[in-house]
GROMACS .gro file of C-alpha atoms in nm:
model
  349
    1MET     CA    1  -2.836 -12.322  -0.100
    2ILE     CA    2  -2.546 -12.469  -0.300
    3LEU     CA    3  -2.669 -12.775  -0.522
    4HIS     CA    4  -2.428 -13.069  -0.653
    5HIS     CA    5  -2.325 -12.959  -0.992
    6SER     CA    6  -2.387 -13.289  -1.148
    7LEU     CA    7  -2.723 -13.286  -1.038
    8VAL     CA    8  -2.860 -12.944  -1.152
    9TYR     CA    9  -3.094 -12.861  -1.423
   10LYS     CA   10  -3.244 -12.540  -1.476
   11LEU     CA   11  -3.629 -12.480  -1.505
   12LEU     CA   12  -3.738 -12.147  -1.698
   13LEU     CA   13  -4.090 -12.038  -1.552
   14VAL     CA   14  -4.303 -11.777  -1.698
   15LEU     CA   15  -4.490 -11.620  -1.411
   16SER     CA   16  -4.852 -11.482  -1.465
   17GLY     CA   17  -4.747 -11.132  -1.409
   18GLU     CA   18  -5.066 -11.060  -1.173
   19HIS     CA   19  -4.870 -10.931  -0.905
   20PRO     CA   20  -4.506 -10.828  -0.876
   21SER     CA   21  -4.380 -11.040  -0.599
   22LEU     CA   22  -4.651 -11.311  -0.510
   23PRO     CA   23  -4.600 -11.551  -0.815
   24ALA     CA   24  -4.248 -11.589  -0.734
   25ALA     CA   25  -4.307 -11.625  -0.371
   26GLU     CA   26  -4.554 -11.915  -0.441
   27VAL     CA   27  -4.326 -12.089  -0.653
   28LYS     CA   28  -4.031 -12.085  -0.362
   29ALA     CA   29  -4.327 -12.177  -0.122
   30VAL     CA   30  -4.421 -12.488  -0.287
   31LEU     CA   31  -4.066 -12.607  -0.348
   32GLU     CA   32  -4.014 -12.550   0.025
   33ALA     CA   33  -4.334 -12.759   0.090
   34GLU     CA   34  -4.177 -13.026  -0.115
   35ASN     CA   35  -3.845 -13.031   0.053
   36CYS     CA   36  -3.685 -12.968  -0.296
   37ASN     CA   37  -3.344 -12.808  -0.297
   38PHE     CA   38  -3.308 -12.514  -0.526
   39ASN     CA   39  -3.167 -12.174  -0.622
   40VAL     CA   40  -3.316 -11.901  -0.777
   41VAL     CA   41  -3.058 -11.795  -1.038
   42HIS     CA   42  -3.281 -11.505  -1.226
   43LEU     CA   43  -3.591 -11.313  -1.150
   44LYS     CA   44  -3.719 -11.056  -1.365
   45PRO     CA   45  -4.116 -11.095  -1.379
   46PRO     CA   46  -4.245 -11.279  -1.586
   47ILE     CA   47  -3.922 -11.479  -1.617
   48MET     CA   48  -3.786 -11.689  -1.307
   49ILE     CA   49  -3.506 -11.950  -1.350
   50ILE     CA   50  -3.450 -12.200  -1.087
   51GLU     CA   51  -3.164 -12.453  -1.040
   52LEU     CA   52  -3.313 -12.783  -0.921
   53ASP     CA   53  -3.176 -13.137  -0.824
   54ARG     CA   54  -3.530 -13.311  -0.906
   55TYR     CA   55  -3.684 -13.333  -1.231
   56ASP     CA   56  -4.005 -13.497  -1.095
   57ILE     CA   57  -4.111 -13.181  -0.914
   58CYS     CA   58  -4.232 -13.031  -1.237
   59LYS     CA   59  -4.560 -13.258  -1.202
   60THR     CA   60  -4.592 -13.111  -0.855
   61LEU     CA   61  -4.545 -12.762  -0.963
   62GLU     CA   62  -4.795 -12.819  -1.265
   63LYS     CA   63  -5.066 -12.942  -1.018
   64ARG     CA   64  -5.019 -12.680  -0.758
   65LEU     CA   65  -4.925 -12.340  -0.870
   66ALA     CA   66  -5.171 -12.069  -0.949
   67MET     CA   67  -4.990 -11.774  -1.062
   68THR     CA   68  -4.731 -11.944  -1.297
   69MET     CA   69  -4.802 -12.017  -1.672
   70GLU     CA   70  -4.573 -12.262  -1.782
   71GLY     CA   71  -4.228 -12.431  -1.737
   72SER     CA   72  -3.951 -12.526  -1.935
   73ARG     CA   73  -3.624 -12.696  -1.910
   74LEU     CA   74  -3.381 -12.420  -1.998
   75LEU     CA   75  -3.099 -12.531  -2.273
   76PHE     CA   76  -2.960 -12.185  -2.327
   77SER     CA   77  -3.029 -11.799  -2.308
   78SER     CA   78  -2.893 -11.527  -2.534
   79SER     CA   79  -2.922 -11.177  -2.615
   80LEU     CA   80  -3.218 -11.049  -2.841
   81ASP     CA   81  -3.003 -11.053  -3.132
   82MET     CA   82  -3.084 -11.311  -3.420
   83ILE     CA   83  -2.713 -11.377  -3.488
   84GLU     CA   84  -2.660 -11.445  -3.138
   85ILE     CA   85  -2.973 -11.651  -3.119
   86GLU     CA   86  -2.891 -11.880  -3.396
   87LYS     CA   87  -2.521 -11.923  -3.273
   88ALA     CA   88  -2.644 -12.040  -2.923
   89LEU     CA   89  -2.889 -12.286  -3.070
   90ARG     CA   90  -2.610 -12.427  -3.300
   91GLU     CA   91  -2.384 -12.481  -3.017
   92ALA     CA   92  -2.640 -12.653  -2.801
   93ASN     CA   93  -2.662 -13.043  -2.721
   94LEU     CA   94  -2.987 -13.153  -2.903
   95SER     CA   95  -2.892 -13.522  -2.941
   96PHE     CA   96  -3.201 -13.601  -2.707
   97LEU     CA   97  -3.437 -13.506  -2.980
   98GLU     CA   98  -3.331 -13.797  -3.222
   99GLY     CA   99  -3.611 -14.016  -3.353
  100LYS     CA  100  -3.886 -13.731  -3.214
  101THR     CA  101  -4.132 -13.514  -3.364
  102ILE     CA  102  -4.123 -13.136  -3.278
  103ALA     CA  103  -4.243 -12.802  -3.274
  104VAL     CA  104  -4.101 -12.458  -3.214
  105ARG     CA  105  -4.311 -12.193  -3.034
  106VAL     CA  106  -4.206 -11.864  -2.950
  107LEU     CA  107  -4.375 -11.668  -2.707
  108ARG     CA  108  -4.328 -11.294  -2.676
  109LYS     CA  109  -4.348 -11.139  -2.322
  110ALA     CA  110  -4.168 -10.792  -2.407
  111GLN     CA  111  -4.159 -10.561  -2.724
  112CYS     CA  112  -3.861 -10.638  -2.950
  113CYS     CA  113  -3.826 -10.482  -3.307
  114ASN     CA  114  -3.543 -10.674  -3.400
  115VAL     CA  115  -3.715 -11.044  -3.360
  116ARG     CA  116  -4.010 -11.150  -3.496
  117SER     CA  117  -4.176 -11.469  -3.359
  118LEU     CA  118  -4.292 -11.644  -3.667
  119GLU     CA  119  -3.967 -11.566  -3.859
  120LEU     CA  120  -3.757 -11.693  -3.549
  121GLU     CA  121  -3.981 -12.015  -3.524
  122ARG     CA  122  -3.910 -12.086  -3.880
  123LYS     CA  123  -3.508 -12.002  -3.836
  124LEU     CA  124  -3.477 -12.211  -3.520
  125GLY     CA  125  -3.675 -12.509  -3.662
  126ALA     CA  126  -3.462 -12.530  -3.957
  127ILE     CA  127  -3.166 -12.523  -3.773
  128VAL     CA  128  -3.287 -12.796  -3.532
  129LEU     CA  129  -3.353 -13.028  -3.830
  130GLU     CA  130  -3.025 -12.952  -3.961
  131LYS     CA  131  -2.829 -13.051  -3.647
  132THR     CA  132  -3.031 -13.364  -3.550
  133LYS     CA  133  -3.107 -13.703  -3.703
  134ASN     CA  134  -3.434 -13.860  -3.780
  135VAL     CA  135  -3.622 -13.571  -3.647
  136LYS     CA  136  -3.933 -13.448  -3.815
  137VAL     CA  137  -4.181 -13.149  -3.752
  138ASN     CA  138  -4.537 -13.202  -3.645
  139LEU     CA  139  -4.731 -12.886  -3.531
  140LYS     CA  140  -5.025 -13.047  -3.424
  141ASN     CA  141  -4.908 -13.331  -3.193
  142PRO     CA  142  -4.539 -13.309  -3.133
  143ASP     CA  143  -4.324 -13.539  -2.910
  144VAL     CA  144  -4.139 -13.245  -2.787
  145VAL     CA  145  -4.235 -12.863  -2.794
  146LEU     CA  146  -3.919 -12.633  -2.813
  147ARG     CA  147  -4.014 -12.283  -2.610
  148GLY     CA  148  -3.857 -12.017  -2.716
  149ILE     CA  149  -3.932 -11.669  -2.513
  150ILE     CA  150  -3.854 -11.324  -2.576
  151ALA     CA  151  -3.844 -11.118  -2.251
  152ASP     CA  152  -3.538 -10.929  -2.110
  153ALA     CA  153  -3.338 -11.191  -2.325
  154PHE     CA  154  -3.416 -11.464  -2.547
  155TYR     CA  155  -3.444 -11.796  -2.339
  156PHE     CA  156  -3.483 -12.144  -2.537
  157GLY     CA  157  -3.572 -12.479  -2.387
  158VAL     CA  158  -3.804 -12.789  -2.373
  159LYS     CA  159  -4.141 -12.724  -2.239
  160VAL     CA  160  -4.227 -12.952  -1.963
  161PHE     CA  161  -4.558 -12.835  -1.799
  162GLU     CA  162  -4.832 -12.568  -1.862
  163VAL     CA  163  -5.061 -12.487  -1.550
  164ASP     CA  164  -5.433 -12.533  -1.627
  165ARG     CA  165  -5.538 -12.194  -1.527
  166GLY     CA  166  -5.878 -12.253  -1.674
  167SER     CA  167  -5.950 -12.508  -1.409
  168TYR     CA  168  -5.955 -12.236  -1.157
  169ASP     CA  169  -6.200 -12.016  -1.354
  170LEU     CA  170  -6.467 -12.300  -1.366
  171ARG     CA  171  -6.487 -12.332  -0.994
  172ARG     CA  172  -6.501 -11.960  -0.944
  173PRO     CA  173  -6.737 -11.833  -0.647
  174ARG     CA  174  -7.035 -11.765  -0.862
  175TYR     CA  175  -7.063 -12.123  -1.024
  176ARG     CA  176  -7.077 -12.269  -0.679
  177PRO     CA  177  -7.391 -12.396  -0.515
  178PHE     CA  178  -7.351 -12.162  -0.239
  179PHE     CA  179  -7.225 -11.809  -0.274
  180HIS     CA  180  -7.149 -11.496  -0.058
  181PRO     CA  181  -7.037 -11.164  -0.161
  182GLY     CA  182  -6.666 -11.126  -0.104
  183SER     CA  183  -6.543 -11.457  -0.125
  184LEU     CA  184  -6.176 -11.496  -0.285
  185GLU     CA  185  -6.094 -11.605  -0.647
  186PRO     CA  186  -6.007 -11.979  -0.659
  187ARG     CA  187  -5.649 -11.878  -0.764
  188VAL     CA  188  -5.596 -11.633  -0.477
  189CYS     CA  189  -5.716 -11.916  -0.236
  190ARG     CA  190  -5.476 -12.181  -0.410
  191LEU     CA  191  -5.191 -11.855  -0.336
  192PHE     CA  192  -5.280 -11.850   0.035
  193VAL     CA  193  -5.253 -12.241   0.072
  194ASN     CA  194  -4.959 -12.255  -0.126
  195LEU     CA  195  -4.795 -11.989   0.075
  196ALA     CA  196  -4.878 -12.191   0.400
  197ARG     CA  197  -4.663 -12.470   0.246
  198PRO     CA  198  -4.863 -12.782   0.323
  199LYS     CA  199  -4.750 -13.134   0.230
  200GLU     CA  200  -4.991 -13.371   0.075
  201GLY     CA  201  -5.182 -13.559   0.340
  202SER     CA  202  -5.105 -13.313   0.595
  203THR     CA  203  -5.373 -13.140   0.828
  204PHE     CA  204  -5.467 -12.794   0.718
  205LEU     CA  205  -5.690 -12.551   0.878
  206ASP     CA  206  -5.884 -12.239   0.791
  207PRO     CA  207  -6.035 -12.098   1.124
  208PHE     CA  208  -6.234 -11.848   0.918
  209SER     CA  209  -6.360 -12.079   0.616
  210GLY     CA  210  -6.680 -11.876   0.500
  211THR     CA  211  -6.773 -12.053   0.183
  212GLY     CA  212  -6.493 -12.284   0.172
  213GLY     CA  213  -6.255 -12.142  -0.068
  214PHE     CA  214  -5.959 -12.233   0.107
  215ALA     CA  215  -6.081 -12.566   0.201
  216ILE     CA  216  -6.151 -12.646  -0.153
  217GLU     CA  217  -5.797 -12.561  -0.278
  218ALA     CA  218  -5.620 -12.753   0.013
  219SER     CA  219  -5.843 -13.052  -0.052
  220MET     CA  220  -5.744 -13.059  -0.415
  221ILE     CA  221  -5.379 -13.059  -0.336
  222GLY     CA  222  -5.419 -13.352  -0.118
  223CYS     CA  223  -5.441 -13.190   0.236
  224GLN     CA  224  -5.654 -13.330   0.532
  225VAL     CA  225  -5.880 -13.025   0.552
  226ILE     CA  226  -6.063 -12.874   0.851
  227GLY     CA  227  -6.289 -12.591   0.847
  228LEU     CA  228  -6.417 -12.361   1.097
  229ASP     CA  229  -6.679 -12.082   1.098
  230ILE     CA  230  -6.890 -11.907   1.348
  231ASP     CA  231  -7.175 -11.875   1.128
  232ASP     CA  232  -7.435 -12.190   1.062
  233GLU     CA  233  -7.508 -12.085   0.725
  234MET     CA  234  -7.150 -12.056   0.622
  235CYS     CA  235  -7.090 -12.417   0.759
  236HIS     CA  236  -7.370 -12.584   0.578
  237GLY     CA  237  -7.286 -12.392   0.274
  238SER     CA  238  -6.926 -12.478   0.232
  239LEU     CA  239  -6.995 -12.821   0.270
  240ARG     CA  240  -7.256 -12.782  -0.032
  241ASN     CA  241  -6.968 -12.639  -0.216
  242LEU     CA  242  -6.689 -12.883  -0.130
  243ASN     CA  243  -6.937 -13.192  -0.197
  244ALA     CA  244  -7.062 -13.018  -0.538
  245LEU     CA  245  -6.667 -13.037  -0.629
  246LYS     CA  246  -6.618 -13.370  -0.501
  247CYS     CA  247  -6.350 -13.237  -0.227
  248GLN     CA  248  -6.242 -13.481   0.062
  249VAL     CA  249  -6.281 -13.298   0.391
  250VAL     CA  250  -6.218 -13.415   0.736
  251SER     CA  251  -6.452 -13.161   0.905
  252ILE     CA  252  -6.654 -12.847   0.891
  253LEU     CA  253  -6.715 -12.736   1.220
  254ARG     CA  254  -6.929 -12.421   1.379
  255GLY     CA  255  -6.685 -12.255   1.615
  256ASP     CA  256  -6.516 -11.945   1.727
  257ALA     CA  257  -6.170 -11.884   1.587
  258ARG     CA  258  -6.079 -11.693   1.930
  259LYS     CA  259  -6.132 -12.043   2.088
  260LEU     CA  260  -6.003 -12.319   1.858
  261PRO     CA  261  -6.085 -12.694   1.980
  262PHE     CA  262  -5.783 -12.834   1.877
  263ARG     CA  263  -5.468 -12.994   2.040
  264GLU     CA  264  -5.153 -12.830   2.056
  265GLY     CA  265  -4.913 -12.919   1.750
  266SER     CA  266  -5.193 -13.089   1.596
  267ILE     CA  267  -5.205 -12.858   1.304
  268GLU     CA  268  -4.944 -12.872   0.990
  269SER     CA  269  -5.073 -12.549   0.817
  270MET     CA  270  -5.311 -12.268   0.818
  271ALA     CA  271  -5.421 -12.038   0.572
  272THR     CA  272  -5.731 -11.789   0.628
  273ASP     CA  273  -5.884 -11.454   0.554
  274PRO     CA  274  -6.035 -11.313   0.851
  275PRO     CA  275  -6.359 -11.109   0.808
  276TYR     CA  276  -6.236 -10.761   0.853
  277GLY     CA  277  -6.569 -10.701   1.053
  278ARG     CA  278  -6.793 -10.793   0.783
  279SER     CA  279  -6.991 -11.102   1.009
  280THR     CA  280  -7.237 -10.941   1.260
  281SER     CA  281  -7.140 -11.208   1.518
  282LEU     CA  282  -6.786 -11.044   1.535
  283LYS     CA  283  -6.880 -10.676   1.538
  284LYS     CA  284  -6.821 -10.667   1.882
  285ALA     CA  285  -6.468 -10.765   1.877
  286ALA     CA  286  -6.219 -10.533   1.729
  287LEU     CA  287  -6.014 -10.665   1.463
  288GLU     CA  288  -5.698 -10.607   1.603
  289GLU     CA  289  -5.790 -10.807   1.923
  290LEU     CA  290  -5.945 -11.087   1.700
  291ILE     CA  291  -5.608 -11.136   1.521
  292HIS     CA  292  -5.415 -11.110   1.821
  293VAL     CA  293  -5.613 -11.395   1.979
  294PHE     CA  294  -5.591 -11.596   1.682
  295LEU     CA  295  -5.242 -11.568   1.613
  296HIS     CA  296  -5.152 -11.663   1.984
  297GLN     CA  297  -5.358 -11.977   1.945
  298ALA     CA  298  -5.179 -12.044   1.599
  299GLY     CA  299  -4.851 -12.035   1.773
  300ASP     CA  300  -4.973 -12.313   2.008
  301LEU     CA  301  -5.170 -12.528   1.748
  302LEU     CA  302  -4.916 -12.547   1.463
  303LYS     CA  303  -4.651 -12.798   1.453
  304LYS     CA  304  -4.281 -12.656   1.484
  305GLY     CA  305  -4.158 -12.567   1.131
  306CYS     CA  306  -4.514 -12.511   1.007
  307TYR     CA  307  -4.660 -12.196   0.858
  308VAL     CA  308  -4.987 -11.990   0.872
  309CYS     CA  309  -5.058 -11.762   0.602
  310MET     CA  310  -5.333 -11.477   0.674
  311ALA     CA  311  -5.480 -11.158   0.526
  312HIS     CA  312  -5.539 -10.856   0.706
  313PRO     CA  313  -5.588 -10.494   0.577
  314SER     CA  314  -5.287 -10.282   0.507
  315TRP     CA  315  -5.396 -10.031   0.777
  316LEU     CA  316  -5.345 -10.272   1.040
  317ALA     CA  317  -4.980 -10.222   1.041
  318ASP     CA  318  -4.849 -10.310   1.397
  319LEU     CA  319  -4.916 -10.654   1.397
  320GLU     CA  320  -4.807 -10.811   1.714
  321ILE     CA  321  -4.639 -11.146   1.653
  322PRO     CA  322  -4.643 -11.395   1.932
  323SER     CA  323  -4.293 -11.512   2.029
  324LYS     CA  324  -4.365 -11.863   1.908
  325LEU     CA  325  -4.425 -11.727   1.574
  326ARG     CA  326  -4.158 -11.582   1.315
  327LEU     CA  327  -4.225 -11.335   1.020
  328ILE     CA  328  -4.132 -11.511   0.705
  329GLU     CA  329  -4.260 -11.254   0.437
  330GLN     CA  330  -4.542 -11.019   0.372
  331HIS     CA  331  -4.697 -10.900   0.029
  332GLU     CA  332  -4.961 -10.622  -0.022
  333MET     CA  333  -5.238 -10.675  -0.273
  334ARG     CA  334  -5.473 -10.381  -0.373
  335VAL     CA  335  -5.848 -10.478  -0.386
  336HIS     CA  336  -6.013 -10.178  -0.440
  337LYS     CA  337  -5.937  -9.799  -0.403
  338SER     CA  338  -6.031  -9.816  -0.005
  339LEU     CA  339  -5.888 -10.149   0.064
  340THR     CA  340  -5.531 -10.286   0.023
  341ARG     CA  341  -5.499 -10.661   0.162
  342LYS     CA  342  -5.173 -10.745   0.339
  343ILE     CA  343  -5.072 -11.109   0.323
  344THR     CA  344  -4.853 -11.202   0.621
  345VAL     CA  345  -4.679 -11.561   0.641
  346LEU     CA  346  -4.540 -11.670   0.973
  347ARG     CA  347  -4.373 -12.000   1.077
  348ARG     CA  348  -4.395 -12.172   1.406
  349VAL     CA  349  -4.038 -12.188   1.577
   0.00000   0.00000   0.00000
């Protein structure tokens, strides 16, 4: 995608490193969900650099992303050489700092014996003060945090957001009023939801909602949430969890994911983790048949251009994709030595 050069700025993201491909995939999915024009100009985890034409998208990224640490507006990059770093900073336009307080923070994401973080912070801070007018250092509460990152190269920019990853830990399954073994962690649930590319206010469905993990995360980004499960206990338990976290939800229904009670084209995104045969009520249905029936229904229920993100065990290799759905991406996530989860994203055509 080619962006109008006068509108372009570069956003430097530090990915979490939890998975080789999923953090970057999540970023791209959220930008697509928000109809944001972008180009990925550099991707060498944990560093990702994107050209954007909208600065306001940073607030959305901060709110939605689960597998990103922070974002900065990139000012320059250079080799990992002190002389080159200092030269690049002296050539950078820092006029926007006039009258502000600053702090320089260097983050090390790679080993580099030639560059020491604290020494670099002091040197860069001194150069900034030398180059600018009426700028002061405030290490406790600065107006602007200038972020340096030591990785495959040296990157320098203005920090614009930091993802509150601790908030996900506070709503881990064991802290909710209703718990069931095997529940996915909130960051993974948010990842699934984001890969389904929902928009705020859109209708989101999890047809195997279990304890409500996906419903919680979809609600927190503003979706109109519908959850469905065949087990009464799960339905009541997920409602308890949603209410405890003050999540808005349209409905939690007791029903069979093989017979979804919704109108054609009424759903705008789906994310789900089928039970892999754990549910006693589904033991008679082979997993292959369950997913086959579900995907055909997803093709009918999804609006055109909308997405479903689902998990299945990696040994289910020959996934039959209905003609109404198109494969967009797949990722593998190791759960334990006997299970690798495959995450599949499909779009309604």
